[in-house]
Each structure stands twice: as structure tokens, then as C-alpha cells.
Tab-separated table of C-alpha atoms in Angstrom:
chain	number	residue	atom	x	y	z
S	28	MET	CA	104.031	178.375	128.477
S	29	ALA	CA	102.406	175.970	125.972
S	30	TRP	CA	103.775	172.952	127.838
S	31	SER	CA	102.420	173.815	131.233
S	32	TYR	CA	99.021	174.579	129.447
S	33	VAL	CA	98.874	171.113	128.455
S	34	LYS	CA	100.180	169.618	131.936
S	35	MET	CA	97.422	171.747	133.634
S	36	SER	CA	94.985	170.329	131.391
S	37	MET	CA	95.978	166.602	131.355
S	38	PHE	CA	97.110	165.872	134.579
S	39	GLY	CA	94.990	168.714	136.856
S	40	THR	CA	96.794	170.995	139.783
S	41	ALA	CA	98.535	168.144	141.295
S	42	ALA	CA	100.264	167.366	138.150
S	43	ALA	CA	101.481	171.158	137.945
S	44	HIS	CA	103.419	170.770	140.944
S	45	SER	CA	105.101	167.344	140.157
S	46	ASN	CA	108.595	166.789	139.323
S	47	ASP	CA	108.952	168.121	135.507
S	48	ASP	CA	111.484	165.726	135.194
S	49	GLU	CA	109.199	162.574	135.874
S	50	VAL	CA	106.772	164.066	133.420
S	51	ILE	CA	108.942	164.674	130.863
S	52	ALA	CA	110.248	161.189	131.297
S	53	ALA	CA	107.009	159.607	130.832
S	54	VAL	CA	105.509	161.319	128.060
S	55	ALA	CA	109.180	160.604	125.984
S	56	VAL	CA	108.206	157.020	126.684
S	57	LEU	CA	104.794	157.122	125.233
S	58	THR	CA	105.821	159.015	122.387
S	59	GLN	CA	108.777	156.967	121.675
S	60	THR	CA	107.041	153.550	122.160
S	61	GLN	CA	106.464	151.954	118.299
S	62	GLU	CA	103.506	150.441	117.319
S	63	LYS	CA	103.941	146.485	116.562
S	64	ARG	CA	103.894	145.831	112.840
S	65	ARG	CA	100.908	144.797	111.491
S	66	TRP	CA	102.612	141.538	109.950
S	67	GLY	CA	104.210	140.565	112.814
S	68	GLY	CA	107.926	140.595	113.437
S	69	SER	CA	110.589	139.385	116.037
S	70	VAL	CA	109.386	138.196	119.413
S	71	PRO	CA	110.601	140.396	122.201
S	72	GLY	CA	113.219	138.839	124.320
S	73	HIS	CA	113.451	135.924	121.609
S	74	LYS	CA	117.127	134.702	121.308
S	75	THR	CA	118.367	133.872	117.939
S	76	TYR	CA	121.114	131.215	116.995
S	77	LYS	CA	123.305	131.623	114.289
S	78	ARG	CA	123.707	128.402	113.005
S	79	ALA	CA	126.247	127.221	110.396
S	80	ARG	CA	123.765	125.848	108.015
S	81	LEU	CA	126.183	126.088	104.791
S	82	ALA	CA	128.821	124.638	106.497
S	83	ALA	CA	126.422	121.663	107.556
S	84	GLU	CA	125.281	121.145	104.397
S	85	TRP	CA	128.553	121.331	103.040
S	86	GLN	CA	129.927	118.452	105.642
S	87	LEU	CA	126.556	116.557	104.862
S	88	LYS	CA	127.404	116.386	100.722
S	89	GLN	CA	131.002	115.584	101.694
S	90	ASP	CA	129.956	112.491	103.692
S	91	TYR	CA	127.486	111.038	101.344
S	92	PHE	CA	126.545	112.998	98.231
S	93	ILE	CA	129.521	113.844	96.262
S	94	GLU	CA	131.345	111.389	93.519
S	95	ARG	CA	134.009	110.065	96.561
S	96	PRO	CA	132.040	110.616	99.605
S	97	ILE	CA	133.500	109.773	103.042
S	98	TYR	CA	131.256	106.996	103.705
S	99	ASN	CA	130.689	104.332	101.154
S	100	GLU	CA	127.392	102.573	99.977
S	101	GLU	CA	126.925	100.184	102.795
S	102	HIS	CA	127.309	103.194	105.522
S	103	PHE	CA	124.553	105.142	103.303
S	104	ARG	CA	122.301	102.072	103.365
S	105	ARG	CA	122.488	101.407	107.042
S	106	ARG	CA	121.995	104.930	108.148
S	107	PHE	CA	119.309	106.089	105.281
S	108	ARG	CA	117.515	102.732	105.367
S	109	MET	CA	118.065	102.880	101.426
S	110	ARG	CA	119.967	103.043	98.687
S	111	ARG	CA	121.384	106.520	97.391
S	112	GLU	CA	119.744	106.413	94.059
S	113	LEU	CA	116.391	105.669	95.704
S	114	PHE	CA	117.004	108.656	98.124
S	115	LEU	CA	117.930	111.132	95.643
S	116	ARG	CA	114.996	110.090	93.723
S	117	ILE	CA	112.823	110.884	96.332
S	118	VAL	CA	114.186	113.957	97.092
S	119	ASP	CA	113.738	115.392	93.508
S	120	GLU	CA	109.927	114.060	93.393
S	121	VAL	CA	109.276	115.517	96.589
S	122	THR	CA	110.910	118.936	95.876
S	123	ALA	CA	108.864	118.821	92.543
S	124	LYS	CA	105.505	118.575	94.589
S	125	ASN	CA	106.083	120.439	97.575
S	126	ARG	CA	107.738	123.826	97.458
S	127	PHE	CA	108.651	123.496	101.435
S	128	PHE	CA	111.613	121.626	100.129
S	129	GLN	CA	112.790	124.156	97.531
S	130	GLN	CA	115.724	126.278	98.731
S	131	ARG	CA	115.023	129.872	99.195
S	132	ARG	CA	116.358	133.072	100.523
S	133	ASN	CA	114.508	134.572	103.419
S	134	ALA	CA	113.574	138.023	104.139
S	135	ALA	CA	117.323	138.974	105.293
S	136	GLY	CA	118.561	137.488	102.505
S	137	GLN	CA	119.995	134.275	104.189
S	138	LEU	CA	119.882	131.243	102.162
S	139	GLY	CA	117.585	128.444	103.834
S	140	PHE	CA	118.197	124.608	103.999
S	141	SER	CA	118.565	122.626	100.673
S	142	ALA	CA	116.124	119.904	99.723
S	143	ILE	CA	118.590	116.995	100.504
S	144	HIS	CA	119.451	118.893	104.181
S	145	LYS	CA	115.443	118.767	105.027
S	146	CYS	CA	114.778	115.402	103.183
S	147	THR	CA	117.847	113.959	105.511
S	148	VAL	CA	116.402	115.365	108.425
S	149	ALA	CA	113.288	113.740	108.132
S	150	MET	CA	114.864	110.365	107.052
S	151	LYS	CA	117.003	110.540	109.987
S	152	MET	CA	113.905	111.299	112.404
S	153	LEU	CA	112.334	108.473	110.541
S	154	ALA	CA	115.257	106.100	111.068
S	155	TYR	CA	116.093	106.685	114.492
S	156	GLY	CA	113.185	107.972	116.191
S	157	GLY	CA	115.255	110.056	118.536
S	158	PRO	CA	114.222	113.656	119.757
S	159	ALA	CA	114.259	116.305	117.471
S	160	ASP	CA	116.591	118.490	119.389
S	161	GLU	CA	119.356	116.025	118.714
S	162	LEU	CA	119.801	116.777	115.221
S	163	ASP	CA	120.494	120.242	115.778
S	164	ASP	CA	124.053	119.746	116.954
S	165	HIS	CA	125.575	118.396	113.413
S	166	LEU	CA	122.645	119.094	110.988
S	167	LYS	CA	122.213	122.675	112.181
S	168	MET	CA	118.183	122.461	112.628
S	169	GLY	CA	116.246	123.726	115.446
S	170	GLU	CA	113.973	121.726	116.921
S	171	SER	CA	110.487	123.363	115.515
S	172	THR	CA	111.882	122.946	112.062
S	173	VAL	CA	112.970	119.821	112.225
S	174	LEU	CA	109.069	118.591	113.586
S	175	GLU	CA	107.992	120.815	110.413
S	176	THR	CA	110.315	119.211	108.194
S	177	LEU	CA	109.286	115.592	109.332
S	178	ASN	CA	105.239	116.352	109.108
S	179	GLN	CA	105.962	117.877	105.431
S	180	PHE	CA	108.065	115.350	104.126
S	181	VAL	CA	105.460	112.474	105.450
S	182	MET	CA	102.752	114.288	103.839
S	183	THR	CA	104.364	114.585	100.297
S	184	VAL	CA	105.681	111.086	100.436
S	185	ILE	CA	101.781	110.160	101.087
S	186	GLU	CA	100.753	112.443	98.549
S	187	VAL	CA	103.461	111.439	95.627
S	188	TYR	CA	103.532	107.536	96.412
S	189	GLU	CA	100.634	106.444	98.157
S	190	LYS	CA	98.670	105.260	94.907
S	191	GLU	CA	101.283	103.150	93.850
S	192	PHE	CA	103.068	101.784	96.944
S	193	LEU	CA	99.871	101.470	99.135
S	194	ARG	CA	97.209	99.451	97.164
S	195	PRO	CA	95.987	96.015	96.613
S	196	PRO	CA	98.079	93.713	94.158
S	197	ARG	CA	96.803	93.686	90.834
S	198	SER	CA	96.246	90.634	88.756
S	199	GLU	CA	99.813	89.823	87.634
S	200	GLU	CA	101.127	90.427	91.074
S	201	ILE	CA	98.296	88.020	92.538
S	202	GLU	CA	99.302	85.526	89.828
S	203	HIS	CA	103.070	85.552	91.062
S	204	ILE	CA	102.050	85.714	94.658
S	205	LEU	CA	99.852	82.561	94.188
S	206	SER	CA	102.236	80.751	92.281
S	207	VAL	CA	105.083	81.619	95.479
S	208	ASN	CA	102.482	80.276	97.916
S	209	SER	CA	101.494	77.084	95.950
S	210	ALA	CA	104.946	76.180	95.923
S	211	ARG	CA	104.988	76.334	99.671
S	212	GLY	CA	102.214	74.217	99.883
S	213	PHE	CA	99.262	76.879	100.023
S	214	PRO	CA	97.459	77.354	96.814
S	215	GLY	CA	95.052	80.139	96.714
S	216	MET	CA	96.934	82.087	99.795
S	217	ILE	CA	97.678	85.627	99.116
S	218	GLY	CA	98.931	86.998	102.191
S	219	SER	CA	99.101	86.895	106.014
S	220	ILE	CA	97.274	89.345	108.035
S	221	ASP	CA	97.674	90.376	111.569
S	222	CYS	CA	98.039	93.673	113.669
S	223	MET	CA	100.683	95.477	115.306
S	224	HIS	CA	100.747	97.993	118.260
S	225	TRP	CA	102.503	101.484	118.259
S	226	GLU	CA	102.888	102.577	121.733
S	227	TRP	CA	101.470	106.179	122.259
S	228	SER	CA	103.257	107.766	125.478
S	229	SER	CA	101.862	111.501	124.554
S	230	CYS	CA	98.275	109.923	124.692
S	231	PRO	CA	96.045	112.623	126.266
S	232	ALA	CA	95.094	111.598	129.648
S	233	GLY	CA	91.254	111.756	128.621
S	234	TRP	CA	91.881	109.269	125.693
S	235	GLN	CA	94.010	106.698	127.332
S	236	GLY	CA	90.606	104.670	128.650
S	237	MET	CA	90.156	103.971	124.906
S	238	TYR	CA	93.375	103.572	123.507
S	239	LYS	CA	94.787	101.568	126.577
S	240	GLY	CA	94.462	97.515	126.122
S	241	HIS	CA	95.850	94.432	126.710
S	242	LYS	CA	99.447	96.341	126.369
S	243	GLY	CA	98.696	97.939	129.574
S	244	LYS	CA	100.089	101.232	127.878
S	245	PRO	CA	98.157	103.401	125.229
S	246	THR	CA	98.765	102.093	121.724
S	247	LEU	CA	97.504	102.738	118.347
S	248	ILE	CA	97.147	99.552	115.933
S	249	LEU	CA	98.311	98.944	112.516
S	250	GLU	CA	96.419	96.004	110.695
S	251	ALA	CA	98.628	94.807	107.811
S	252	VAL	CA	98.804	92.206	105.088
S	253	ALA	CA	102.140	90.898	103.985
S	254	THR	CA	103.713	88.573	101.797
S	255	GLU	CA	106.971	86.651	101.580
S	256	ASP	CA	109.012	89.242	100.078
S	257	LEU	CA	108.160	91.614	102.851
S	258	ARG	CA	105.878	94.036	101.144
S	259	PHE	CA	102.912	95.247	102.602
S	260	TRP	CA	99.549	94.652	100.431
S	261	HIS	CA	97.486	96.120	102.788
S	262	ALA	CA	97.829	98.655	105.778
S	263	LYS	CA	95.156	100.308	108.137
S	264	PHE	CA	96.254	102.490	110.950
S	265	GLY	CA	94.682	104.460	113.683
S	266	PHE	CA	92.499	101.774	115.563
S	267	PRO	CA	92.586	102.367	119.392
S	268	GLY	CA	94.879	99.981	121.583
S	269	SER	CA	91.550	98.833	123.424
S	270	HIS	CA	90.747	97.052	120.289
S	271	ASN	CA	91.719	93.269	119.753
S	272	ASP	CA	92.137	91.698	116.002
S	273	ILE	CA	88.666	90.674	115.972
S	274	ASN	CA	87.486	94.300	116.420
S	275	VAL	CA	89.975	95.469	113.916
S	276	LEU	CA	88.768	93.080	111.442
S	277	GLN	CA	85.223	93.908	111.465
S	278	ARG	CA	86.091	97.727	110.996
S	279	SER	CA	88.755	97.087	108.223
S	280	ASP	CA	88.178	97.485	104.666
S	281	VAL	CA	90.362	94.641	103.908
S	282	PHE	CA	87.495	92.466	101.930
S	283	ASP	CA	85.839	95.626	100.572
S	284	ASP	CA	87.020	94.975	97.250
S	285	LEU	CA	86.148	91.472	97.426
S	286	ALA	CA	82.356	92.243	98.950
S	287	ASN	CA	82.092	94.919	96.139
S	288	GLY	CA	83.140	92.742	93.385
S	289	ARG	CA	86.282	94.817	92.429
S	290	ALA	CA	88.740	92.121	93.528
S	291	PRO	CA	90.802	90.004	90.817
S	292	SER	CA	88.903	86.605	90.961
S	293	VAL	CA	90.898	83.859	92.271
S	294	GLU	CA	90.252	79.940	91.474
S	295	PHE	CA	92.287	77.294	92.846
S	296	HIS	CA	91.859	73.299	93.452
S	297	VAL	CA	92.759	71.730	96.664
S	298	ASN	CA	92.368	67.893	97.283
S	299	GLY	CA	90.007	67.623	94.219
S	300	ASN	CA	88.104	70.444	95.389
S	301	ILE	CA	87.407	73.846	93.540
S	302	TYR	CA	87.544	77.261	95.558
S	303	CYS	CA	87.176	80.426	94.337
S	304	LEU	CA	88.081	83.158	96.967
S	305	GLY	CA	91.520	83.627	97.865
S	306	TYR	CA	92.599	83.674	101.710
S	307	PHE	CA	94.827	85.113	104.228
S	308	LEU	CA	96.843	83.091	106.932
S	309	ALA	CA	95.649	84.240	110.372
S	310	ASP	CA	96.541	83.532	113.942
S	311	GLY	CA	94.068	81.585	116.259
S	312	ILE	CA	92.146	84.826	117.481
S	313	TYR	CA	90.778	85.230	114.045
S	314	PRO	CA	86.960	84.342	113.356
S	315	ASP	CA	86.452	81.089	111.197
S	316	TRP	CA	85.829	82.646	107.801
S	317	ALA	CA	86.291	81.140	104.344
S	318	THR	CA	88.969	83.817	103.534
S	319	LEU	CA	91.064	83.190	106.669
S	320	VAL	CA	92.865	79.999	107.238
S	321	LYS	CA	93.999	79.302	110.837
S	322	SER	CA	96.488	76.844	112.638
S	323	ILE	CA	95.187	74.044	114.739
S	324	ARG	CA	95.537	74.815	118.492
S	325	MET	CA	96.300	71.406	120.059
S	326	PRO	CA	97.292	69.143	116.810
S	327	ILE	CA	96.535	65.368	117.652
S	328	SER	CA	97.307	63.449	114.594
S	329	ASN	CA	100.660	63.615	112.322
S	330	LYS	CA	98.347	65.371	109.486
S	331	GLN	CA	97.588	67.923	111.824
S	332	LYS	CA	100.950	68.510	113.157
S	333	VAL	CA	102.154	69.032	109.821
S	334	PHE	CA	99.515	71.169	108.729
S	335	ALA	CA	100.131	73.657	111.924
S	336	GLU	CA	103.455	73.472	111.453
S	337	ARG	CA	103.719	74.844	107.886
S	338	GLN	CA	100.510	77.444	108.456
S	339	GLU	CA	102.554	78.728	111.407
S	340	ALA	CA	105.918	78.877	109.231
S	341	CYS	CA	104.061	80.438	106.388
S	342	ARG	CA	102.290	83.043	108.873
S	343	LYS	CA	105.309	84.337	110.060
S	344	ASP	CA	105.527	86.171	106.758
S	345	VAL	CA	104.015	89.149	108.503
S	346	GLU	CA	105.548	88.826	111.506
S	347	ARG	CA	108.990	89.137	109.810
S	348	THR	CA	107.562	91.900	107.935
S	349	PHE	CA	106.755	93.807	111.257
S	350	GLY	CA	110.114	92.944	112.659
S	351	VAL	CA	111.938	94.354	109.712
S	352	PHE	CA	109.511	97.303	109.441
S	353	GLN	CA	110.373	98.473	113.079
S	354	ALA	CA	114.041	97.774	112.774
S	355	LYS	CA	114.290	99.940	109.696
S	356	PHE	CA	112.011	102.729	111.310
S	357	LYS	CA	112.717	103.135	114.884
S	358	ILE	CA	110.522	105.992	115.348
S	359	ILE	CA	107.691	102.881	115.166
S	360	HIS	CA	109.462	100.948	117.531
S	361	ARG	CA	109.753	103.473	120.000
S	362	PRO	CA	106.907	104.961	121.742
S	363	ALA	CA	105.311	108.233	120.006
S	364	ARG	CA	105.778	111.386	121.594
S	365	LEU	CA	103.355	113.390	119.362
S	366	TRP	CA	100.479	114.594	120.446
S	367	ASN	CA	98.131	114.732	117.395
S	368	PRO	CA	97.038	111.242	116.208
S	369	LYS	CA	96.674	112.646	112.260
S	370	VAL	CA	100.165	113.303	112.352
S	371	LEU	CA	101.152	109.791	113.927
S	372	ASN	CA	98.729	108.327	111.128
S	373	SER	CA	100.778	110.275	108.502
S	374	ILE	CA	103.993	108.985	109.865
S	375	MET	CA	102.888	105.338	109.930
S	376	ARG	CA	101.303	105.544	106.315
S	377	ALA	CA	104.781	107.254	105.329
S	378	CYS	CA	106.750	104.468	106.731
S	379	VAL	CA	104.886	101.765	105.205
S	380	ILE	CA	105.185	103.597	101.786
S	381	LEU	CA	108.985	103.752	102.186
S	382	HIS	CA	109.302	100.173	103.312
S	383	ASN	CA	107.665	99.101	99.997
S	384	MET	CA	109.783	101.091	97.964
S	385	ILE	CA	112.886	100.058	99.602
S	386	VAL	CA	111.823	96.320	99.118
S	387	GLU	CA	110.781	97.050	95.613
S	388	ASP	CA	113.994	98.856	94.923
S	389	GLU	CA	116.424	96.439	96.207
S	390	ARG	CA	114.839	92.847	95.754
S	391	GLY	CA	112.078	93.692	93.139
S	392	VAL	CA	109.368	91.154	92.074
S	393	GLN	CA	109.913	88.911	89.090
S	394	LEU	CA	107.114	90.406	87.305
S	395	PRO	CA	106.460	90.941	83.446
S	396	THR	CA	106.889	94.559	82.310
S	397	VAL	CA	103.616	95.807	81.420
S	398	HIS	CA	102.889	99.186	79.946
S	399	PRO	CA	100.050	101.277	81.777
S	400	SER	CA	98.325	101.498	78.577
S	401	GLU	CA	97.813	98.000	78.270
S	402	TRP	CA	95.747	97.672	81.224
S	403	PRO	CA	91.776	98.490	80.872
S	404	GLY	CA	91.819	100.774	83.692
S	405	VAL	CA	94.631	103.296	83.904
S	406	ALA	CA	93.929	104.504	87.673
S	407	ASP	CA	94.323	101.199	89.123
S	408	PRO	CA	94.699	98.405	86.652
S	409	PRO	CA	93.311	95.736	85.663
S	410	ILE	CA	90.332	96.561	87.969
S	411	ASN	CA	87.830	98.157	86.338
S	412	GLN	CA	86.372	101.245	88.308
S	413	ASP	CA	83.540	101.852	86.230
S	414	ARG	CA	81.431	98.854	87.499
S	415	GLU	CA	78.091	99.310	89.260
S	416	ILE	CA	77.977	99.678	93.009
S	417	PRO	CA	76.285	96.640	94.258
S	418	GLY	CA	73.159	97.053	96.367
S	419	VAL	CA	72.531	96.115	100.126
S	420	GLU	CA	71.126	92.664	99.210
S	421	LYS	CA	74.346	91.979	97.130
S	422	LEU	CA	76.705	93.316	99.843
S	423	ILE	CA	75.028	91.057	102.244
S	424	ASP	CA	75.287	87.814	100.187
S	425	ALA	CA	78.946	88.783	99.409
S	426	HIS	CA	79.890	89.037	103.311
S	427	ASN	CA	78.010	85.879	103.947
S	428	ILE	CA	80.230	84.213	101.728
S	429	ILE	CA	83.172	85.788	102.959
S	430	GLU	CA	82.033	84.618	106.306
S	431	ASP	CA	80.936	81.377	105.834
S	432	GLY	CA	82.459	78.628	108.724
S	433	GLU	CA	81.768	75.559	106.577
S	434	THR	CA	83.773	76.864	103.825
S	435	ALA	CA	86.502	77.682	106.234
S	436	ALA	CA	86.294	74.102	107.928
S	437	SER	CA	86.157	72.423	104.527
S	438	LEU	CA	89.150	74.407	103.146
S	439	GLN	CA	91.124	73.815	106.107
S	440	ASN	CA	90.717	69.903	105.795
S	441	ASP	CA	91.698	70.057	102.156
S	442	LEU	CA	94.711	72.177	103.048
S	443	MET	CA	95.585	69.342	105.407
S	444	GLU	CA	95.329	66.681	103.302
S	445	HIS	CA	97.122	68.373	100.465
S	446	LEU	CA	100.227	69.352	102.819
S	447	TRP	CA	100.178	65.703	104.000
S	448	THR	CA	100.411	64.627	100.361
S	449	LEU	CA	103.529	67.043	100.442
S	450	TYR	CA	105.270	66.726	103.407
S	451	GLY	CA	103.951	63.739	105.449
S	452	GLN	CA	105.965	61.277	103.626
S	453	CYS	CA	109.297	63.155	103.329
S	454	SER	CA	112.497	63.532	105.638
S	455	GLY	CA	112.713	66.856	106.790
S	456	PRO	CA	111.770	69.144	109.726
S	457	PHE	CA	108.025	68.807	109.043
S	458	ALA	CA	108.183	64.914	108.931
S	459	PRO	CA	106.315	63.116	111.404
S	460	LYS	CA	108.171	60.884	113.736
S	461	HIS	CA	105.321	58.386	113.668
S	462	ARG	CA	103.293	58.132	110.958
S	463	ASN	CA	99.471	56.597	110.856
């Protein structure tokens, strides 16, 4: 009787004559449907895969990380782009900094990926640059987790190592660089500068006009300064591909420390003249500045030929660095498939940092070991960070000195005479066939 009353009041007289079974079934569905939990839950219809994570991690350790692994040191270095000791150091320091890499259990009590497992996935992505899904078959990690791991890894590498491995050279390092380049015939030279393009295949259609330049495809530009030992001493990334090297230089901060009076002083003698600004070797597109030394496009005399050959040979430092860098991290060599330019910026910066770490770990620089307490400024010794910020007039004067074309021409002529003295009268690849 109660049910009939409810049925009459809810559905009217017509419902009273309907099929009782249908009404009961409908009410049962409504009463049995559970509300969605406030904290979320599994997505209806989502298929889960029971990946053998622990088995994949065990096999990974058997391959590389036990006392007598299957693959030797050479295999490890070729596949991870670094020595095992450096990789394990990175794993420890990244794990200590970011809780994401610590192995934990989920709500179901299942053990998650270990730090070595996650860092291996991230390094495989950087080293080989393939799609994230291809790591699932042997490392048992899904595509979305691979991308999240890569993002967390590069952000943590930047946070932990950027201050040390992505900075200008210190005074002791400047002295070493100057001595090496002076022996090569270029006193006062502190590196080579150039730009590299990274193709962006997933560039949004609305941005392609800004990011497409002479390459014919959307690209992002890396400006870098490198030395003979293949180390980056300056790296600035993210310029749209429609820029050329001059536009990038005008927006770069490569000379900011020099203009602000925070750069170490550089004084050298060439052909009897004294110069107080260090310079970079650059190609022909760069402007005629006192801090840039270019080659001679169409050398005529033997002196010009010797200078052009030596300048172009030493300027290849940055080209060689780009080549090794792209070969080491294939993700930079292949077109970028991610959408967010901030993520691409993090990937590029992390790769530069890792490249510098590998260079220092494997080759090193023969510099005296100095304890940080001996420097006047601990944050970035030996540059004093407490100097006054120069006014606008001083900044303008400093930039006028940097961009002085007369000094650039004088320096080029003096270097030409200096190189002729060193190489003009000797036999070898730089000796001219007919002397003046």
C-alpha cells in the first residue's frame, strides 16, 4: 500500500497503470548508483596494465649496476653518455633534492619505481630522443609517467647544478683559457660564439610565423660560447627561429657582466699594443665590435690568408661543441615533439648542464684546486656581488666601448701581424705558398 502511494504521488495516474517491473528496476538503479568520491578515483572504463616493474628494475641492475654487470663500462658510457660513477652521483643528489625520485608505495601498497629506474628513463629520453612509449616494453613505464619523469628530472638537474655548471668562468678559469688560446695564436681570446637551431615540429600553428626563419621550419635558437675543451661557458636558449645571430646578440646577456663591471679584467698585448677587453671569435654575420674578432671574407695577401685560416680553425671550437652536444643528446638533434616552450627550455638547459658535467668528469681542466673560503665572494667567486649597480650613463659608456668598431679593426690588424709572426715563416698547413 505504501509503495502504491509513493508511485501515485511521484508519477501520476498513468504511472499507476504502468508496468510495475519497469518502475521497480528504475528505482533500483537510482538507489544503487554510488556517488563519486570527492577525492577522485579510477576513471570508468580505464584499462590498467600490470607491468612487471620489479622485474624490470632487477634486470636493469643486472645489466649495469651490480658488482659484475652484464655490460661493461664502455657499454654504460655509450648508452648513458657518462661514466657510471657520475650517473650514480647524479641519482643520489637528484633524489635528495626531489621527493619524486624516492621509491614509495602507492595506496594499494604496491612498490613504485626506484630512483635509478626513473633516472635511467630520463637519461634514455635525453640520450636517444625517441618517443616516450618505446621505453615501456623493457623499462615497464607508461608514456605519461615517462614524460612526467623527464620533466621532473630536468627541472631538478637545473635546480641542483645550474649555479656551478651554467655560469661564466671564474678568474682562475679565465687565466687558463687565456693561456691555452694564447698558445694557439690568439692572446685575449676567451671563447667562440655562435648559434644553434633546434627544430620544433609541434610548434602551434599560430606561432609558426614567429618561430620560422631561414631554416624553413619552426625552430628555437641556442646562443652559446664554448672553448677548446668543448665546455659551454654561456648558453641562452629560447629565441624564436625568425631571428638571426645579430638579433640574438642584441637580446643576449653575454656582455652584461662586462657592461656592469662585474667581469674579471682581461689585459693582453698584441703587436706592441695593449687591450683590456677579452674577445670572442665569431663568424661573418656578427657586427664589428671590440669584443668580437671575425675572419676576412675574401683574403688577398698572405697575411690575411694566414689570419683567416687560423681564425676559422679556432672558431670551430663552438661548432665542434655543438656537434658533440647533439650527438650526445639526440633529443636536441631530433625535432622537438613537445608543445610547451618552457619544457623545451628546461630540457635544453639540463642537457647543457649535463654536457658540462661530463666534460669536467672525463677530461677536466688543469686548474689549481682552491677552497671556496679563499674566494672573496662565496656565491660566485671571485666576482664581488656587492658592487654598486652602474648608472645609465656608465652602462651606455660601457656598451660604446664594447661596440667600438675602430678597436675591432685595430685588434684584427694586430692579430693578423701576430699570427704572421708565428705562422707566416714556418712550414705547415698555414704557411703560404708565396710570401710577400
